[in-house]
Amino acid sequence: MKQFFTKINVESQPGKLIELTRNVSELINNKDISNGLITLYIKHTSASLLIQENADPDVLYDLENFFNNIAPQDLSLYKHQTDDMPAHIKSALTSTHLSIPLKDKALMLGTWQGIFLFEHRNRSHTRTIEIHIIGE
Amino acid sequence: MKQFFTKINVESQPGKLIELTRNVSELINNKDISNGLITLYIKHTSASLLIQENADPDVLYDLENFFNNIAPQDLSLYKHQTDDMPAHIKSALTSTHLSIPLKDKALMLGTWQGIFLFEHRNRSHTRTIEIHIIGE
Amino acid sequence: MKQFFTKINVESQPGKLIELTRNVSELINNKDISNGLITLYIKHTSASLLIQENADPDVLYDLENFFNNIAPQDLSLYKHQTDDMPAHIKSALTSTHLSIPLKDKALMLGTWQGIFLFEHRNRSHTRTIEIHIIGE
């Protein structure tokens, strides 16, 4: 049994879901590990991680829209007076970490699943995702 | 240290939470492992996993009702024009994976906790949950 | 590769987010492990775990307020007639478990990230968080 640490830095886009499946798959190709568990951990509280549908861009649009409605960008609603409070709420409602089993060097994703970074702020940021892989 | 991969296929019920605690416990009984970490990973984006109260069926009713209200089955609200957009939203708000410590061959669940599959679509499906167990 | 099991018991405060980062860091200091993955698992369905901003208390206030609005403490809304139904909903929307990579004996948290217990009930409770650490 062995483990690896690595990371991905992603340039996000304001309020958007960005697919990272290929970035993660490529990392695994370069490691001497075939079967195990991979954990992605995002080091931010105004962006998050999500497994979602990888086929129709309208799904991403509707998801972004849903979260914009549930946590509106209207500062009068919040005590915290920086513009990132809705981003913190969206982050709390989604995921800071994802764990995915890995078999025969492939992520065990479903056919329609992709790994996404969800940027909750209104400008782009460099977001860091720490990655831990354990297995053999 | 060793690891095991297995899976559960579940026939879901439209819009319902279905308890899987016993299915998962039985899997562990059959493996040569006593202490470690078990990770459940659902390969779908219109069904999800949840740890919830295992005692009163009204809790499950209220949870299903809450999610139906927050993401209504009203296609005029969405750009994605298949009937699964509310299901994608409910999936984003709950969990694609669960990790639970395992000790002396028992899941370390609280007294009132059960493991549930949450079917978000309006018909039943065969849902696949991949399982990774690591420990000794 | 080795693993450890431990736990934290926390006295919560009604409806509040309570930071546990230091409690978790101290546990790691006392273990013979430097690099790996730590998983926190809360054994309750009316309290949960969250990674959130550790700087401005107003963020915690706004988060508590958001969840109180989305799942109001109004029993006429629910079939389950104990006062913990909103707590179950808030628990479903946040996290029962957190996994965080550990490197050089430090949690790989972002600068602004803290680990929080989120008590969803209107009175304080002793909450138990099981902890699993794997690595070397």
XYZ file of C-alpha atoms in Angstrom:
408
model
C 0.000 0.000 0.000
C 1.352 3.435 -0.865
C 0.161 7.013 -1.069
C 0.793 10.074 -3.211
C 0.184 13.783 -2.747
C -0.250 16.159 -5.622
C -2.260 19.245 -6.467
C -4.083 21.015 -9.286
C -4.152 24.775 -9.723
C -7.098 25.928 -11.816
C -7.886 29.341 -13.221
C -11.623 29.621 -12.537
C -14.303 31.649 -14.307
C -16.740 33.958 -12.459
C -19.689 31.951 -11.085
C -19.041 28.985 -13.388
C -18.717 25.217 -13.149
C -15.496 24.074 -14.839
C -14.862 20.423 -15.627
C -11.664 18.902 -14.224
C -12.177 15.229 -15.053
C -9.387 15.103 -17.609
C -6.966 16.985 -15.317
C -7.557 14.422 -12.574
C -7.353 11.411 -14.905
C -4.024 12.604 -16.269
C -2.579 12.881 -12.776
C -3.411 9.243 -12.120
C -1.771 8.125 -15.372
C 1.491 9.554 -14.121
C 1.459 7.780 -10.740
C 2.614 4.257 -9.959
C -0.781 3.235 -8.595
C -3.662 1.279 -10.161
C -6.294 0.613 -7.487
C -7.280 2.669 -4.491
C -9.066 5.810 -3.385
C -8.499 9.359 -4.580
C -9.541 12.340 -2.458
C -9.772 15.873 -3.853
C -9.749 18.698 -1.320
C -10.325 22.354 -2.262
C -8.519 24.895 -0.078
C -11.154 27.631 -0.385
C -14.486 28.593 1.192
C -15.884 30.528 -1.770
C -15.432 27.778 -4.372
C -16.282 24.095 -4.111
C -16.219 20.701 -5.820
C -19.098 18.811 -7.400
C -19.760 15.608 -9.300
C -22.314 16.453 -11.957
C -23.623 15.680 -15.421
C -20.919 16.035 -18.066
C -23.109 16.064 -21.182
C -25.472 19.038 -21.534
C -24.113 22.551 -20.787
C -27.693 23.565 -19.899
C -27.417 21.459 -16.735
C -24.464 23.603 -15.647
C -26.397 26.762 -16.487
C -29.394 25.619 -14.431
C -27.209 24.625 -11.488
C -25.463 28.021 -11.487
C -28.862 29.689 -11.714
C -30.339 27.631 -8.865
C -27.487 28.555 -6.525
C -27.650 32.235 -7.551
C -31.346 32.250 -6.630
C -30.971 30.463 -3.319
C -28.083 32.684 -2.163
C -28.595 35.983 -4.013
C -25.777 38.458 -4.639
C -27.681 41.108 -2.613
C -25.530 42.392 0.240
C -28.532 43.764 2.143
C -29.364 40.146 3.042
C -26.131 39.578 4.937
C -24.280 40.916 7.978
C -20.880 39.998 6.486
C -20.140 43.026 4.316
C -17.746 41.660 1.754
C -19.273 40.442 -1.491
C -18.385 36.802 -0.816
C -21.154 35.816 1.632
C -23.318 34.164 -1.059
C -20.168 32.293 -2.112
C -19.699 30.938 1.433
C -23.314 29.729 1.475
C -22.983 27.993 -1.905
C -19.785 26.395 -0.685
C -21.561 25.099 2.461
C -24.316 23.557 0.292
C -21.923 21.695 -2.011
C -18.605 19.886 -1.300
C -15.163 20.800 -0.047
C -13.894 17.283 -0.758
C -14.673 14.364 -3.042
C -13.507 10.767 -2.658
C -13.659 8.479 -5.698
C -12.545 4.843 -5.942
C -9.859 4.126 -8.537
C -9.666 0.773 -10.352
C -7.262 -0.376 -13.082
C -5.935 3.219 -13.214
C -9.412 4.628 -13.983
C -11.673 6.813 -11.843
C -14.841 4.815 -11.125
C -17.119 7.587 -12.382
C -20.510 6.836 -13.904
C -20.956 7.319 -17.645
C -22.535 10.747 -17.208
C -20.408 11.968 -14.330
C -17.734 14.631 -14.450
C -15.670 16.297 -11.709
C -16.285 20.042 -11.523
C -14.824 23.048 -9.769
C -17.620 25.449 -8.834
C -16.403 29.068 -8.630
C -18.845 30.991 -6.427
C -17.262 34.413 -6.715
C -17.928 37.001 -9.385
C -14.396 37.066 -10.655
C -11.880 34.440 -11.699
C -9.387 33.084 -9.181
C -6.535 30.608 -9.117
C -8.008 27.772 -7.073
C -5.902 25.042 -5.476
C -7.119 21.482 -5.085
C -4.980 19.165 -2.971
C -5.060 15.531 -4.024
C -4.383 12.425 -1.942
C -4.214 8.966 -3.521
C -3.885 5.764 -1.512
C -3.767 2.224 -2.862
C -1.466 -0.146 -4.683
C -3.095 -2.885 5.308
C -5.343 -4.148 2.525
C -8.227 -2.938 0.403
C -11.354 -4.370 -1.178
C -13.654 -3.238 -3.974
C -17.250 -4.296 -4.229
C -20.552 -2.813 -5.327
C -24.268 -2.732 -4.534
C -26.972 -2.558 -7.173
C -30.247 -1.216 -5.784
C -33.662 -1.018 -7.383
C -34.828 2.447 -6.333
C -38.333 3.835 -5.892
C -39.501 7.102 -7.512
C -38.443 10.096 -5.385
C -37.836 7.973 -2.281
C -35.159 7.468 0.347
C -34.326 3.764 0.661
C -32.278 2.446 3.569
C -29.136 0.469 2.682
C -27.564 0.065 6.111
C -28.111 -3.692 6.266
C -26.846 -4.195 2.690
C -23.600 -2.402 3.566
C -23.164 -4.197 6.907
C -23.549 -7.579 5.247
C -20.843 -6.737 2.728
C -18.409 -6.061 5.545
C -19.236 -9.343 7.279
C -18.042 -11.177 4.196
C -14.679 -9.412 3.926
C -11.453 -10.245 5.754
C -11.203 -6.789 7.331
C -12.125 -5.519 10.808
C -10.931 -1.919 11.152
C -10.620 0.791 8.546
C -12.568 3.183 6.373
C -15.401 2.377 3.993
C -16.286 4.735 1.134
C -19.558 4.485 -0.797
C -19.656 6.166 -4.198
C -22.833 6.469 -6.294
C -22.290 6.484 -10.075
C -25.266 8.734 -10.898
C -26.102 12.436 -10.970
C -29.854 12.109 -10.415
C -29.677 9.988 -7.256
C -27.475 10.473 -4.197
C -26.427 9.129 -0.801
C -27.391 10.396 2.627
C -26.863 9.550 6.278
C -30.174 10.211 8.006
C -32.500 9.250 10.826
C -33.450 5.586 10.681
C -36.387 5.628 13.105
C -39.430 7.659 12.023
C -40.640 7.311 8.390
C -42.078 10.843 8.698
C -38.502 12.183 8.654
C -38.011 10.600 5.235
C -41.337 12.025 4.045
C -40.381 15.525 5.211
C -36.940 15.295 3.611
C -38.422 14.209 0.277
C -40.957 17.021 0.560
C -38.308 19.627 1.375
C -36.237 18.716 -1.675
C -39.327 18.639 -3.922
C -40.152 22.181 -2.803
C -36.651 23.578 -3.186
C -36.192 22.093 -6.695
C -39.722 21.797 -8.112
C -40.617 19.379 -10.894
C -41.675 22.333 -13.088
C -39.747 22.310 -16.369
C -40.512 25.986 -17.076
C -37.931 26.813 -14.381
C -35.069 25.182 -16.241
C -33.168 25.531 -19.498
C -32.268 21.815 -19.537
C -35.368 20.275 -21.109
C -35.286 16.723 -19.854
C -37.276 16.028 -16.705
C -34.166 15.313 -14.628
C -32.971 18.869 -13.865
C -34.548 18.945 -10.374
C -32.846 15.596 -9.781
C -29.440 17.081 -10.662
C -30.040 19.944 -8.219
C -31.051 17.592 -5.391
C -27.997 15.511 -6.128
C -25.754 18.610 -5.899
C -27.280 19.489 -2.500
C -26.707 16.045 -0.979
C -23.805 13.548 -1.347
C -22.230 11.526 -4.123
C -19.980 9.729 -1.627
C -19.945 8.798 2.048
C -16.952 7.721 4.118
C -17.577 5.902 7.402
C -15.005 4.490 9.830
C -15.237 0.760 10.484
C -14.253 -0.760 13.847
C -14.406 -4.391 15.016
C -16.269 -5.196 11.781
C -19.023 -2.638 12.547
C -19.853 0.623 10.799
C -19.329 3.439 13.317
C -22.808 4.866 12.771
C -24.649 6.702 15.534
C -27.640 4.994 17.160
C -30.142 6.875 15.009
C -28.154 6.883 11.778
C -28.904 4.894 8.653
C -27.342 4.914 5.180
C -29.836 5.888 2.480
C -30.015 5.983 -1.292
C -32.010 9.035 -2.392
C -33.696 8.510 -5.763
C -34.393 11.937 -7.264
C -36.146 10.828 -10.422
C -39.861 10.120 -10.809
C -39.383 6.512 -11.762
C -37.428 3.612 -10.332
C -33.919 2.844 -11.560
C -31.205 0.314 -10.907
C -28.599 2.390 -9.101
C -24.983 1.298 -8.688
C -22.928 2.162 -5.628
C -19.219 1.381 -5.787
C -17.632 0.501 -2.459
C -14.012 0.814 -1.388
C -12.804 -0.549 1.949
C -9.290 0.006 3.299
C -7.887 -1.199 6.600
C -6.705 -4.352 8.310
C 1.081 2.373 6.286
C -0.844 2.506 9.547
C -4.146 3.772 10.878
C -5.494 5.308 14.070
C -8.959 5.709 15.530
C -9.841 8.410 17.997
C -12.795 10.653 18.795
C -13.742 14.139 19.940
C -16.666 14.870 22.237
C -17.846 18.478 21.924
C -20.353 20.384 24.015
C -22.298 22.277 21.343
C -24.260 25.538 21.556
C -27.861 25.890 20.343
C -27.937 26.519 16.563
C -24.285 27.578 16.431
C -21.171 26.825 14.407
C -18.282 25.948 16.729
C -14.712 25.791 15.469
C -12.833 22.530 16.072
C -9.667 23.130 14.047
C -7.404 23.291 17.084
C -8.982 20.178 18.660
C -8.283 18.215 15.484
C -4.740 19.571 15.051
C -3.854 18.613 18.607
C -5.005 15.049 18.032
C -2.618 14.721 15.118
C 0.292 16.054 17.137
C -0.139 13.151 19.525
C -0.130 10.421 16.869
C 2.854 8.746 15.244
C 1.805 9.762 11.741
C 2.954 12.604 9.480
C 1.354 12.172 6.051
C -1.985 10.708 5.110
C -5.713 11.314 5.163
C -7.891 12.205 8.137
C -11.633 11.547 8.090
C -14.027 13.107 10.607
C -17.410 11.421 10.994
C -20.226 12.866 13.137
C -22.548 10.288 14.716
C -25.676 12.479 14.645
C -28.412 13.496 12.202
C -29.274 16.838 13.807
C -25.740 18.265 13.815
C -23.158 18.246 11.038
C -19.631 19.185 9.969
C -18.513 22.032 7.750
C -15.342 23.582 6.412
C -15.891 27.336 6.483
C -14.287 30.741 6.840
C -12.410 31.078 10.125
C -11.956 34.856 10.165
C -15.147 36.930 10.436
C -17.819 35.840 12.978
C -20.404 37.547 10.724
C -19.922 34.731 8.200
C -20.997 32.229 10.848
C -23.975 34.414 11.756
C -25.073 34.642 8.114
C -24.663 30.893 7.594
C -26.769 30.111 10.675
C -29.349 32.623 9.471
C -29.452 31.177 5.945
C -30.101 27.658 7.242
C -32.746 28.909 9.700
C -34.575 30.569 6.808
C -34.369 27.623 4.436
C -35.587 25.120 7.057
C -37.692 27.171 9.476
C -38.373 26.098 13.062
C -42.128 26.024 12.324
C -43.559 22.588 13.091
C -46.657 23.185 10.939
C -44.380 22.669 7.921
C -43.490 19.103 8.841
C -45.163 15.742 9.337
C -42.473 14.618 11.821
C -43.742 16.142 15.066
C -40.612 16.424 17.146
C -38.817 19.752 16.998
C -35.781 18.314 15.214
C -37.078 18.113 11.622
C -35.412 21.387 10.541
C -32.216 19.992 12.106
C -32.443 16.852 9.943
C -32.866 19.004 6.817
C -29.871 21.207 7.685
C -27.857 18.083 8.340
C -28.813 16.684 4.895
C -27.688 19.937 3.240
C -24.261 20.006 4.888
C -21.794 17.167 5.745
C -21.769 14.102 7.957
C -18.093 13.494 7.163
C -15.015 15.453 6.091
C -11.779 14.074 4.652
C -8.686 16.259 4.718
C -5.168 15.392 3.524
C -2.441 15.594 6.163
C 1.136 16.539 5.270
C 4.171 16.965 7.553
C 1.805 16.576 10.528
C -0.374 19.516 9.384
C -3.943 19.532 8.081
C -3.850 20.797 4.473
C -6.455 23.497 5.139
C -6.488 26.733 3.180
C -5.467 29.934 4.961
C -9.059 30.932 5.629
C -10.469 27.496 6.351
C -11.576 26.145 9.702
C -13.304 22.904 10.706
C -16.693 23.514 12.322
C -19.339 21.548 14.149
C -22.788 22.851 13.195
C -25.358 22.264 15.942
C -28.809 22.328 14.336
C -30.904 21.868 17.467
C -32.132 24.610 19.780
C -30.274 23.326 22.800
C -26.718 22.261 23.480
C -25.721 18.611 23.173
C -22.635 16.517 23.645
C -21.732 15.601 20.077
C -19.365 12.776 19.163
C -17.068 12.905 16.150
C -15.249 9.686 15.258
C -11.853 10.196 13.641
C -9.948 7.872 11.341
C -6.382 8.636 10.252
C -4.485 6.577 7.687
C -0.971 7.179 6.420
C 2.638 6.865 7.492
